Coordinates of C-alpha atoms (C1' of nucleotides) in Angstrom, one line a residue:
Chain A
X26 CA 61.5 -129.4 -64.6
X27 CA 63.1 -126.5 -63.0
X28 CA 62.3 -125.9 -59.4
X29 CA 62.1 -122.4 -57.6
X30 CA 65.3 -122.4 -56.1
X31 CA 63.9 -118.8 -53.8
X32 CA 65.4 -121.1 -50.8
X33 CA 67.9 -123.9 -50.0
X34 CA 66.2 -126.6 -49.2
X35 CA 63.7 -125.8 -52.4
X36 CA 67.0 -126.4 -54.1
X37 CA 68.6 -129.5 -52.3
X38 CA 65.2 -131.0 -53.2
X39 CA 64.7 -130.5 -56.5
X40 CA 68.2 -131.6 -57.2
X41 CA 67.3 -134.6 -55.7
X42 CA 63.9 -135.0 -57.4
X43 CA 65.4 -134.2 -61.1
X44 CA 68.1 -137.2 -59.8
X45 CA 65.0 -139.1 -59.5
X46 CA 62.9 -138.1 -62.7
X47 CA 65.6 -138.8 -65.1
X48 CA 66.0 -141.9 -63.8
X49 CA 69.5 -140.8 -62.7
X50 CA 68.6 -142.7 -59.6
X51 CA 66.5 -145.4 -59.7
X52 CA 64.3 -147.5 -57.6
X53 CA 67.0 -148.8 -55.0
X54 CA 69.0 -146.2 -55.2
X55 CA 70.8 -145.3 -51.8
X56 CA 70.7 -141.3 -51.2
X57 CA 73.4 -140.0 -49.4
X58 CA 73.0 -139.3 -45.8
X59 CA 72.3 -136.3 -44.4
X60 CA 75.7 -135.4 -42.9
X61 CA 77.5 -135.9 -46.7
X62 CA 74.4 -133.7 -48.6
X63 CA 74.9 -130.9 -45.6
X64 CA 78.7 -131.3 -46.7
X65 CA 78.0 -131.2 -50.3
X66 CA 76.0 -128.0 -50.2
X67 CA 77.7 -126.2 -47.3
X68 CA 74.4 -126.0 -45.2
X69 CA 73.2 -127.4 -41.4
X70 CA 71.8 -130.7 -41.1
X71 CA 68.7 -129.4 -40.8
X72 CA 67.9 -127.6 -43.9
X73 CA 69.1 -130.9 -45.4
X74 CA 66.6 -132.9 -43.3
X75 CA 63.3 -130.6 -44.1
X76 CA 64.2 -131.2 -47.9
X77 CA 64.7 -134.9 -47.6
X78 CA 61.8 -135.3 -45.2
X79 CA 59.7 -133.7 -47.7
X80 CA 60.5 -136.2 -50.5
X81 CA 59.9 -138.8 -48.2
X82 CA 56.4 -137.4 -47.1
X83 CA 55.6 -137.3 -51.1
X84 CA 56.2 -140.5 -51.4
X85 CA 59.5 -140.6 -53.6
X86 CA 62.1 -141.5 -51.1
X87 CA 61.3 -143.5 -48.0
X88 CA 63.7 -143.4 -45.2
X89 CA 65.0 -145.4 -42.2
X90 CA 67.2 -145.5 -39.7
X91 CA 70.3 -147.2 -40.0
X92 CA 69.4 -148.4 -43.2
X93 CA 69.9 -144.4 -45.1
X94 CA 67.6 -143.2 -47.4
X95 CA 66.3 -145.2 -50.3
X96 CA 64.6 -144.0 -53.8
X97 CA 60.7 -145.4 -53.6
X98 CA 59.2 -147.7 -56.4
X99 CA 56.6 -145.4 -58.3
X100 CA 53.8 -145.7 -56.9
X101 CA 50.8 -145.7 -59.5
X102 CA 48.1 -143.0 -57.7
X103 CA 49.8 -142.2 -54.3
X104 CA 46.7 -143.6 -52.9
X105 CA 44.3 -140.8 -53.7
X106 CA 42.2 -142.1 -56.0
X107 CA 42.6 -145.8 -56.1
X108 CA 43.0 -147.2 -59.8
X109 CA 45.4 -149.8 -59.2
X110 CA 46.4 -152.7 -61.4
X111 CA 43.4 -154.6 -62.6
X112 CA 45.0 -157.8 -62.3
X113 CA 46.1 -157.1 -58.5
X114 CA 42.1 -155.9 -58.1
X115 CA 40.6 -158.6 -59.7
X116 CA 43.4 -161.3 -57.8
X117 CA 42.3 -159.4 -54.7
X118 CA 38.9 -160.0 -54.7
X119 CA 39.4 -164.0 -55.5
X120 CA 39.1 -164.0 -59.3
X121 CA 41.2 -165.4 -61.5
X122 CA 43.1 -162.5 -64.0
X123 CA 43.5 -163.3 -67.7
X124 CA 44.7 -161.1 -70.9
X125 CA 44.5 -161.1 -74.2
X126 CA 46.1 -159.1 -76.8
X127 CA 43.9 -158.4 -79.6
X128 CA 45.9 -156.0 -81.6
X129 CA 49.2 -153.9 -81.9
X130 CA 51.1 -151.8 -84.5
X131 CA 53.4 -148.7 -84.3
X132 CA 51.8 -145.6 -84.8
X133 CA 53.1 -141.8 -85.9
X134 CA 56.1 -143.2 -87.8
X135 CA 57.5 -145.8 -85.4
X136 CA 57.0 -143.2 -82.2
X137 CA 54.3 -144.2 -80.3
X138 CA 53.4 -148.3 -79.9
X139 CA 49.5 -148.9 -80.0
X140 CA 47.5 -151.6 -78.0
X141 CA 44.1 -153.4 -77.4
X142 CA 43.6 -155.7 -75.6
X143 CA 41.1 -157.4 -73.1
X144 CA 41.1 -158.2 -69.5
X145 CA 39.4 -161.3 -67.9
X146 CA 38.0 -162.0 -64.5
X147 CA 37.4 -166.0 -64.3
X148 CA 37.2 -166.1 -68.3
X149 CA 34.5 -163.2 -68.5
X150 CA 36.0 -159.9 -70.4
X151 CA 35.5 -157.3 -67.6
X152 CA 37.7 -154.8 -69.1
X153 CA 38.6 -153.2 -72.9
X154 CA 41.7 -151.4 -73.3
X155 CA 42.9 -149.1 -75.9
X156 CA 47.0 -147.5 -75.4
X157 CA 49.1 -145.4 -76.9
X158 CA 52.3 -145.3 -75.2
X159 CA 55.2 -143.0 -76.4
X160 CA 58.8 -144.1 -77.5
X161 CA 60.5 -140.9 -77.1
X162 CA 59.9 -140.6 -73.6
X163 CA 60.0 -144.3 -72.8
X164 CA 62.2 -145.7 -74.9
X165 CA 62.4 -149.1 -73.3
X166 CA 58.7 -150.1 -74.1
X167 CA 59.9 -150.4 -77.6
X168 CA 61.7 -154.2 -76.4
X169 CA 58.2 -155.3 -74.3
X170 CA 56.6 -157.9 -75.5
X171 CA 52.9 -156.7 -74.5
X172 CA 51.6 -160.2 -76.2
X173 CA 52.1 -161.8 -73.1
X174 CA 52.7 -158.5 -70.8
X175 CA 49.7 -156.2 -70.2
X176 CA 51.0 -152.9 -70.9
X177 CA 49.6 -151.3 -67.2
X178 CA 51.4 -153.7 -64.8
X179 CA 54.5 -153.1 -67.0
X180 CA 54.6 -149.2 -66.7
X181 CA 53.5 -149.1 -63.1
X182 CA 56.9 -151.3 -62.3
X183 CA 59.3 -149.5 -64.7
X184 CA 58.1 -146.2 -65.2
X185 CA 58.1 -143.0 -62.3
X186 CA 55.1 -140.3 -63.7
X187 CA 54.9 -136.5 -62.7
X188 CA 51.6 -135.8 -63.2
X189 CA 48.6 -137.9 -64.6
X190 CA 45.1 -136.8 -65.7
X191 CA 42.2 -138.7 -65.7
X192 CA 38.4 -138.4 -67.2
X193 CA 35.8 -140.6 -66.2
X194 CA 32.6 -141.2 -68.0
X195 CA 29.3 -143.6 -68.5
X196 CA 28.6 -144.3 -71.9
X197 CA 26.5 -147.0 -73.7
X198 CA 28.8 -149.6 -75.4
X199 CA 28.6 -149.4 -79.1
X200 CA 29.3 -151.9 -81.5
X201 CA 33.2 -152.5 -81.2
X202 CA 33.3 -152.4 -77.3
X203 CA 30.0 -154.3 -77.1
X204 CA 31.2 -157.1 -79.3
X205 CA 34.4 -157.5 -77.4
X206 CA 33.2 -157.2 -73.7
X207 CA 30.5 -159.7 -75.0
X208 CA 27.4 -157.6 -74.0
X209 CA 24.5 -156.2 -75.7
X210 CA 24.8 -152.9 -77.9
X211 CA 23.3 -150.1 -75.1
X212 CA 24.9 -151.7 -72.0
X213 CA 26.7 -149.3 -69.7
X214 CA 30.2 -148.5 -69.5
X215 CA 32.4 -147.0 -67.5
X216 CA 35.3 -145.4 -69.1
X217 CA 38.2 -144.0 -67.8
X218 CA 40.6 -141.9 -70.4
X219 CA 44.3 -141.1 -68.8
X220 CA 47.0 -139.3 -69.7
X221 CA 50.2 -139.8 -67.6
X222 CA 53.2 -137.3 -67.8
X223 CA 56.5 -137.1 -66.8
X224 CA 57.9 -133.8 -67.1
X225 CA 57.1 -132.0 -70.5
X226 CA 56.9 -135.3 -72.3
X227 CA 53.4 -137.2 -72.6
X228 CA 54.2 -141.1 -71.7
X229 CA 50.8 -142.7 -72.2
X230 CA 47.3 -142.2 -72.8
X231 CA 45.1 -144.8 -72.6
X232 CA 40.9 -145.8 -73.1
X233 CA 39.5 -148.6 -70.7
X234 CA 35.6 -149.5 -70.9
X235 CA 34.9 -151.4 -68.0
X236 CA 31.3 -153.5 -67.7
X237 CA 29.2 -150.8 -65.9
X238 CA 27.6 -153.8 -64.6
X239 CA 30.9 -155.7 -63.5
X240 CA 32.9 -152.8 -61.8
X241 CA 32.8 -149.8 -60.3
X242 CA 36.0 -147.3 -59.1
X243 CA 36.7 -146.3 -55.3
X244 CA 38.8 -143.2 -53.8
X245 CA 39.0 -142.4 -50.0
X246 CA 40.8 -139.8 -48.6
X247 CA 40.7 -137.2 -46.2
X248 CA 41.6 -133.4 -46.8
X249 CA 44.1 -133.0 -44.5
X250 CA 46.5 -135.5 -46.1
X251 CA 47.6 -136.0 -42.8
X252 CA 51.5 -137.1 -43.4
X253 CA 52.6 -138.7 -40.6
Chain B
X12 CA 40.7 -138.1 -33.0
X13 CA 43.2 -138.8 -30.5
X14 CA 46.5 -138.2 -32.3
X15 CA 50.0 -140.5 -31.3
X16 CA 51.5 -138.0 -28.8
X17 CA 54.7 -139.8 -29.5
X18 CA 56.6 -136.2 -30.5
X19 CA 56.3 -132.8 -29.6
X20 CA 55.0 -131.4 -32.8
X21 CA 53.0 -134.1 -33.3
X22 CA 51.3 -132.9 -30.0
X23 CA 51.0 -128.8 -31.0
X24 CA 49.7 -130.2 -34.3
X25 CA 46.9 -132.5 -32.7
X26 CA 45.5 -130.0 -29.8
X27 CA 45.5 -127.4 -32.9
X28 CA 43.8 -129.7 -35.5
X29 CA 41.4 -130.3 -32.3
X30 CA 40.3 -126.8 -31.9
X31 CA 39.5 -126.7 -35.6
X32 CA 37.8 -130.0 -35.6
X33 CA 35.4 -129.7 -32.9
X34 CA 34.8 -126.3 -34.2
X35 CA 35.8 -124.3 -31.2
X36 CA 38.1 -122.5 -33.5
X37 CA 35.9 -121.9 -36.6
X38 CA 37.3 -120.5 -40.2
X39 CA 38.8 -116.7 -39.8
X40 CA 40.0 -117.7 -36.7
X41 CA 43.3 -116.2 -35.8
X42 CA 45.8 -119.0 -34.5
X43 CA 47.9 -117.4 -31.8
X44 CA 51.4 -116.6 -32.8
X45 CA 54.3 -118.7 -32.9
X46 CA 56.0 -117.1 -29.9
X47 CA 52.8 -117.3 -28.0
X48 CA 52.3 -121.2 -28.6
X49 CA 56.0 -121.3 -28.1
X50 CA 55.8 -120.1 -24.3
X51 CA 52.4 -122.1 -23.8
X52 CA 54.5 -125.4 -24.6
X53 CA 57.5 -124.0 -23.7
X54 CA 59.7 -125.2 -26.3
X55 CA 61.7 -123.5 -29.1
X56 CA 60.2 -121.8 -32.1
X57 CA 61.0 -124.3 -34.8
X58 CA 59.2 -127.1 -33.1
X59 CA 55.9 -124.7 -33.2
X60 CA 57.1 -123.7 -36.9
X61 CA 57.1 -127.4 -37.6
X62 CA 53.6 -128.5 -36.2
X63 CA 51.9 -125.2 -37.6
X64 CA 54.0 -125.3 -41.3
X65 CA 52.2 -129.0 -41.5
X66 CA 48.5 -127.8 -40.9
X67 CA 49.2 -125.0 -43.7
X68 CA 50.2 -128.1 -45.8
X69 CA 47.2 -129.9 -45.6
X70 CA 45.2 -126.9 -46.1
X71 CA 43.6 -126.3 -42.8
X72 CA 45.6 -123.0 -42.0
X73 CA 46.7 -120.6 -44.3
X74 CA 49.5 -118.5 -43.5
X75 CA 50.9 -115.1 -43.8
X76 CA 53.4 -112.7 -42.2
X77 CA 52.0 -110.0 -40.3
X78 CA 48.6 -111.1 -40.9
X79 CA 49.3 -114.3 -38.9
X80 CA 47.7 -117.5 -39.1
X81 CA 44.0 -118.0 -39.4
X82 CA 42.1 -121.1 -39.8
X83 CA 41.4 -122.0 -43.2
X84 CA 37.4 -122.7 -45.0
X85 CA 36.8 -126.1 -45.5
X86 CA 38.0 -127.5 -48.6
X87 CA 35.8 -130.2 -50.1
X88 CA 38.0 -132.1 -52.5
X89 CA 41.3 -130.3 -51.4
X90 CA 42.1 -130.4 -55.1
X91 CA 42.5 -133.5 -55.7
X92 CA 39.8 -135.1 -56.9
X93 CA 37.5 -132.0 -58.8
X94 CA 34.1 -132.6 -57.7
X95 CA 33.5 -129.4 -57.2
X96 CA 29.9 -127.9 -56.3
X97 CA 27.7 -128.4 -59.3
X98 CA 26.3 -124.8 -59.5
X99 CA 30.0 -123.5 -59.9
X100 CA 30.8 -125.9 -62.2
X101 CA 27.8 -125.2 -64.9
X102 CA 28.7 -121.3 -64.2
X103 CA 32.3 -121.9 -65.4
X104 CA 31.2 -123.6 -68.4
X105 CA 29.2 -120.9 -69.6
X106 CA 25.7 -122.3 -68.6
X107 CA 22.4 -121.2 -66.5
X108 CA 22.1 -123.4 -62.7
X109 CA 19.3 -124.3 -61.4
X110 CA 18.1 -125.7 -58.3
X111 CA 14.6 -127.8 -57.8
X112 CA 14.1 -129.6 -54.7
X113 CA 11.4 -132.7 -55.5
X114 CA 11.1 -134.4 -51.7
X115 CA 12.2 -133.7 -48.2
X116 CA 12.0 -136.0 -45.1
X117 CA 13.0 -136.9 -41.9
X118 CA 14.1 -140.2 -41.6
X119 CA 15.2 -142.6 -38.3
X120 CA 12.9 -140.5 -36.1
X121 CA 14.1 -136.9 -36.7
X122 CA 17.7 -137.9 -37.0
X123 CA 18.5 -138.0 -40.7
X124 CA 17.2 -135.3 -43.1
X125 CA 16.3 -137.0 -46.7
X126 CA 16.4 -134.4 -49.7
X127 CA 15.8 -135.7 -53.4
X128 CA 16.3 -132.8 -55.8
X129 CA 17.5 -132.2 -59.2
X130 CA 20.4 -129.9 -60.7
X131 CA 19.3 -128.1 -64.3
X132 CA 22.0 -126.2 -66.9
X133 CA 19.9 -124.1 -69.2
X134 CA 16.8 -125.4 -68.0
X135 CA 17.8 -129.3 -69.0
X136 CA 18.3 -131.9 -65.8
X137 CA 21.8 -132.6 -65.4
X138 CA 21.7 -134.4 -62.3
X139 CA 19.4 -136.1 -59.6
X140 CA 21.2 -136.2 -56.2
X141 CA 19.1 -138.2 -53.2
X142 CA 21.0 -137.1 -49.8
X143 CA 20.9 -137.9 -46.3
X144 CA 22.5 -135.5 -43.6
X145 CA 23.1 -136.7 -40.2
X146 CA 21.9 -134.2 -37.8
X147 CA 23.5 -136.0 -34.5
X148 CA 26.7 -134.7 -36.1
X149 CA 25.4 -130.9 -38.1
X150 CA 22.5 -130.0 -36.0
X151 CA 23.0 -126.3 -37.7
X152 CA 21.6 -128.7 -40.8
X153 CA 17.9 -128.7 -39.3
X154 CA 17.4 -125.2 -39.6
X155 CA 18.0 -125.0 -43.5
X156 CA 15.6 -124.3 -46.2
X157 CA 16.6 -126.9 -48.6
X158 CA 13.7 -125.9 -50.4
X159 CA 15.8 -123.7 -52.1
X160 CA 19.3 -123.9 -50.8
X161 CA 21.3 -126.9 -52.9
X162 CA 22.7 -128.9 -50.0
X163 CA 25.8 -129.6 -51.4
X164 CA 26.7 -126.2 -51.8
X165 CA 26.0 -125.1 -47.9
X166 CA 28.1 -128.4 -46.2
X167 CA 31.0 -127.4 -48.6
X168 CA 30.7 -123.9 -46.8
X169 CA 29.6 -125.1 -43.6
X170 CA 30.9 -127.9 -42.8
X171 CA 34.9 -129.2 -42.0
X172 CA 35.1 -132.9 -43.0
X173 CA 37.8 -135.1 -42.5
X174 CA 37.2 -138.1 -44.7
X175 CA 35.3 -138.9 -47.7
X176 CA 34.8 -142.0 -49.8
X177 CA 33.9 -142.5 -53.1
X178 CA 32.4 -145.1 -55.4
X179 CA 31.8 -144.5 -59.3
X180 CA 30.3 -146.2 -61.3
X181 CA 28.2 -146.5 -64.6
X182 CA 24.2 -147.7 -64.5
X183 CA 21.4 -148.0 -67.1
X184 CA 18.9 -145.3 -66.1
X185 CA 15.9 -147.5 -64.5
X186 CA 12.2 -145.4 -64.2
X187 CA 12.8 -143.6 -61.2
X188 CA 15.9 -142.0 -62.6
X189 CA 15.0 -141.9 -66.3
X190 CA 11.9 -140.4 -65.4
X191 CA 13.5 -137.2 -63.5
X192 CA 16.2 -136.8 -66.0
X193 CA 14.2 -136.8 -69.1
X194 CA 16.2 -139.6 -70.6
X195 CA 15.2 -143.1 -72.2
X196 CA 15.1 -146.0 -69.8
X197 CA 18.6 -148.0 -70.2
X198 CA 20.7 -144.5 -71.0
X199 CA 23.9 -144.7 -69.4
X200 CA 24.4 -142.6 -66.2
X201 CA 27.2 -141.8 -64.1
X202 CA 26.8 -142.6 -60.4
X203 CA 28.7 -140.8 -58.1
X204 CA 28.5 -141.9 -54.8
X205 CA 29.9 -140.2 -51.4
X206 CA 30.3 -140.8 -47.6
X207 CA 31.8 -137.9 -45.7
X208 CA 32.6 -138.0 -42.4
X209 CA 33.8 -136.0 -39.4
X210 CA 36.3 -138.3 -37.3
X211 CA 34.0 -140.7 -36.1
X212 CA 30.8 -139.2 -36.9
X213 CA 29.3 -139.9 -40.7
X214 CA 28.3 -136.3 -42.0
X215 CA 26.2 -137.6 -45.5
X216 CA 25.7 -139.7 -47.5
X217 CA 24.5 -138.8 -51.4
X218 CA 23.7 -140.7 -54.4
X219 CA 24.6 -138.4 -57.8
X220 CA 22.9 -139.6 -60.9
X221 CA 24.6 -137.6 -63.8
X222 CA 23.1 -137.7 -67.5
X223 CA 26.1 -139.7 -68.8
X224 CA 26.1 -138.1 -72.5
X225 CA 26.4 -134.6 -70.9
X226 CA 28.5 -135.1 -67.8
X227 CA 32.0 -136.5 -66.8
X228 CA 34.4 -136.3 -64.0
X229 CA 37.9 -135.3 -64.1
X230 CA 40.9 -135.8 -62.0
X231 CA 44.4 -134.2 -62.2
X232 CA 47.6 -135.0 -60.2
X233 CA 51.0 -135.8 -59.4
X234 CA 52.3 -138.8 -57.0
X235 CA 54.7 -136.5 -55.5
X236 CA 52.1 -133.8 -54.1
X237 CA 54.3 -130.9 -54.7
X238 CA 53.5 -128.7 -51.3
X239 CA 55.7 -125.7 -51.7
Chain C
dT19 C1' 57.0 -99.4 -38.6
dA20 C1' 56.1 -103.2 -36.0
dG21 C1' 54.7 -107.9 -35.8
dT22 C1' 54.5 -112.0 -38.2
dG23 C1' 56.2 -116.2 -40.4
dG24 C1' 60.3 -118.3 -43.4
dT25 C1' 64.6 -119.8 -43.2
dC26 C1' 68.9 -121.2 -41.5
dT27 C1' 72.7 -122.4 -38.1
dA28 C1' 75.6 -125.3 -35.1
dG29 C1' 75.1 -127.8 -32.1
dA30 C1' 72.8 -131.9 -29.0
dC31 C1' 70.7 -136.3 -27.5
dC32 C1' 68.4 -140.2 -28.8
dA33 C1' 65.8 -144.4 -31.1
dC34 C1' 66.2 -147.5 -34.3
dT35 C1' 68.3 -151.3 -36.8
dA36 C1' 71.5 -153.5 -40.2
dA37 C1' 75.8 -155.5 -40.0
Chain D
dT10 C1' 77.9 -151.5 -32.1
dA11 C1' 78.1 -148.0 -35.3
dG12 C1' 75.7 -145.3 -38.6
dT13 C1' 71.5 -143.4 -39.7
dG14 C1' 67.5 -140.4 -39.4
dG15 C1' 64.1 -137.9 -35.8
dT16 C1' 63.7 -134.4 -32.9
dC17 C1' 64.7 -130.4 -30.4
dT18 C1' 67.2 -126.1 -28.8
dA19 C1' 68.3 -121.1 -28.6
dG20 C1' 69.5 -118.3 -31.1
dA21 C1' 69.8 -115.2 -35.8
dC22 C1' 68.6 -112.4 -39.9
dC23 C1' 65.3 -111.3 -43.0
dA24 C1' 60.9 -110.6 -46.2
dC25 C1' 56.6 -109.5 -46.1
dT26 C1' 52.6 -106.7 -45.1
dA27 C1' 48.7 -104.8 -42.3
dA28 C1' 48.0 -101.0 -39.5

DNA sequence: TAGTGGTCTAGACCACTAA
DNA sequence: TAGTGGTCTAGACCACTAA
């Protein structure tokens, strides 16, 4: 978690972000203006501004005029490689979203909460999920009822991520996945394996096998992240 | 490519990311000082700093003191996305690359080059790439020997891009496919899928075909894009 | 050692917009 | 209309490093 603190504004910014990543500050939150922060560490207004600005252009804070400087809502990829919600994805293109929760039980003595469950556009399982998400660094998932509440939408709205991996592979369903996505042993999947972070602590990993024949994932972006 | 001229910087960083786009200033360049750009717009030092610190940001200049600034080499995923060339990739992890090119072609009446070719490790097909490069905007592009030089490894050092888009997705190997990479018919592949383009102009266009038990893609990041 | 970029100051004026 | 952030200035000192 510790930032390089070589310069000031390195520092006024990683106070800020640890505010953020601990959850010190959430979603909402109001940061102090710039002319109380400049008082708080001693500096110019500007120093305070080219660490602020840089939160904002990351995504974590967004600002405006008048109305201060407000902590952002996580956002699930940042847009860079676009692996949003299924439900929103599958609402998006007209199709009516179902789940189904097929099984869950606590894993590694009562520390990690394991699910699978299915995913339905217009009735037809597009989507197998397998999900291990860990207690001890989100403690709150231990109350969710992920019977009724599919266990992506609720850690994209409650749950800010450092760092997330992400392997993606074609493989040819075998017998579990085939049965439950309802096609034929051999069919190709897609399957996307990630592991989400937040600081040292691992908060989720999870399987999906999408129908190869039902879905396919998109990124667009340009090199130059242009940021303004 | 015409930027919003709304702000000063914004303005330096345009005209700069110009000269870099068109080419006119090609990787190695050295981008004049900041006192120099300072007097050309005549305005103060950190408004250059500002424009200039951005570009190093994104990765189109890299910076150093004494050494100045000089224009960066094209990046092809800028790290985000690791889709790295193939040949380096196999190298890393220990194996033999090799390079066969099955079909070349013009297409649209000398316009488009067509190259089908096929990417060993240790002698066994890994991939099958089918690629079409857009001479209107890389004429340099007619002159190479694809016969033996992998395409995607001389745009990634040839050519600036400034956005790509992705699909992935999973497929059944069909004849064609199956055929060239030595697999049964109906083995799952992983199909990669790129546009890149250069402002307005699209640069290629490719069609990956990766052997899906021997291949996978991997993606690592954080939502805040740490830049310092 | 001389030129470069990195950082910072202490101001200033202004655009925007919620109250 | 009052508070906020966006931009910009004209300086300053310093760290780094190629020549």
């Amino acid at each position: 978690m510790a930032e390089i603190l070589s310069t000031l504004h390195a520092r006024i910014r990683g106070d800020i972000e640890a505010k953020i990543m601990t959850g010190a500050w959430r979603p909402g939150f109001v940061v102090p203006p710039e002319h109380e922060i400049m008082l708080h560490y001693g500096c110019s207004r500007m120093t305070v501004n080219k660490a602020v600005s840089a939160l904002a252009r990351s995504g974590l804070v967004s600002r405006n005029r008048r109305a201060g400087t407000v902590v952002a809502k996580p956002p699930l990829h940042a847009g860079v490689l676009q692996i949003p919600d299924i439900s929103h994805e599958i609402e998006a293109r007209g199709g009516v979203y179902s789940y189904n929760c097929i099984h869950l039980e606590l894993r590694n003595s009562g520390q990690c909460r394991f699910i699978r469950c299915l995913h339905f556009e217009d009735g037809v399982a597009l989507m197998l999920e397998e999900r291990e998400i860990f207690l001890h660094a989100i403690p709150e998932a231990g109350q969710v009822d992920f019977k009724s509440t599919p266990p992506g939408s609720w850690l994209m709205d409650h749950v800010a991520w450092t760092q997330a991996e992400h392997r993606i592979s074609a493989h040819s369903a075998e017998g579990t996945v085939a049965r439950h996505l309802g096609v034929p042993v051999g069919k190709a999947c897609l399957v996307v394996e990630r592991k989400t972070w937040r600081g040292p602590d691992t908060i989720t990993h999870v399987q999906q096998f999408f129908r190869g024949d039902k879905f396919d994932l998109s990124a667009r972006f340009s090199p130059t992240l242009p940021d303004c």
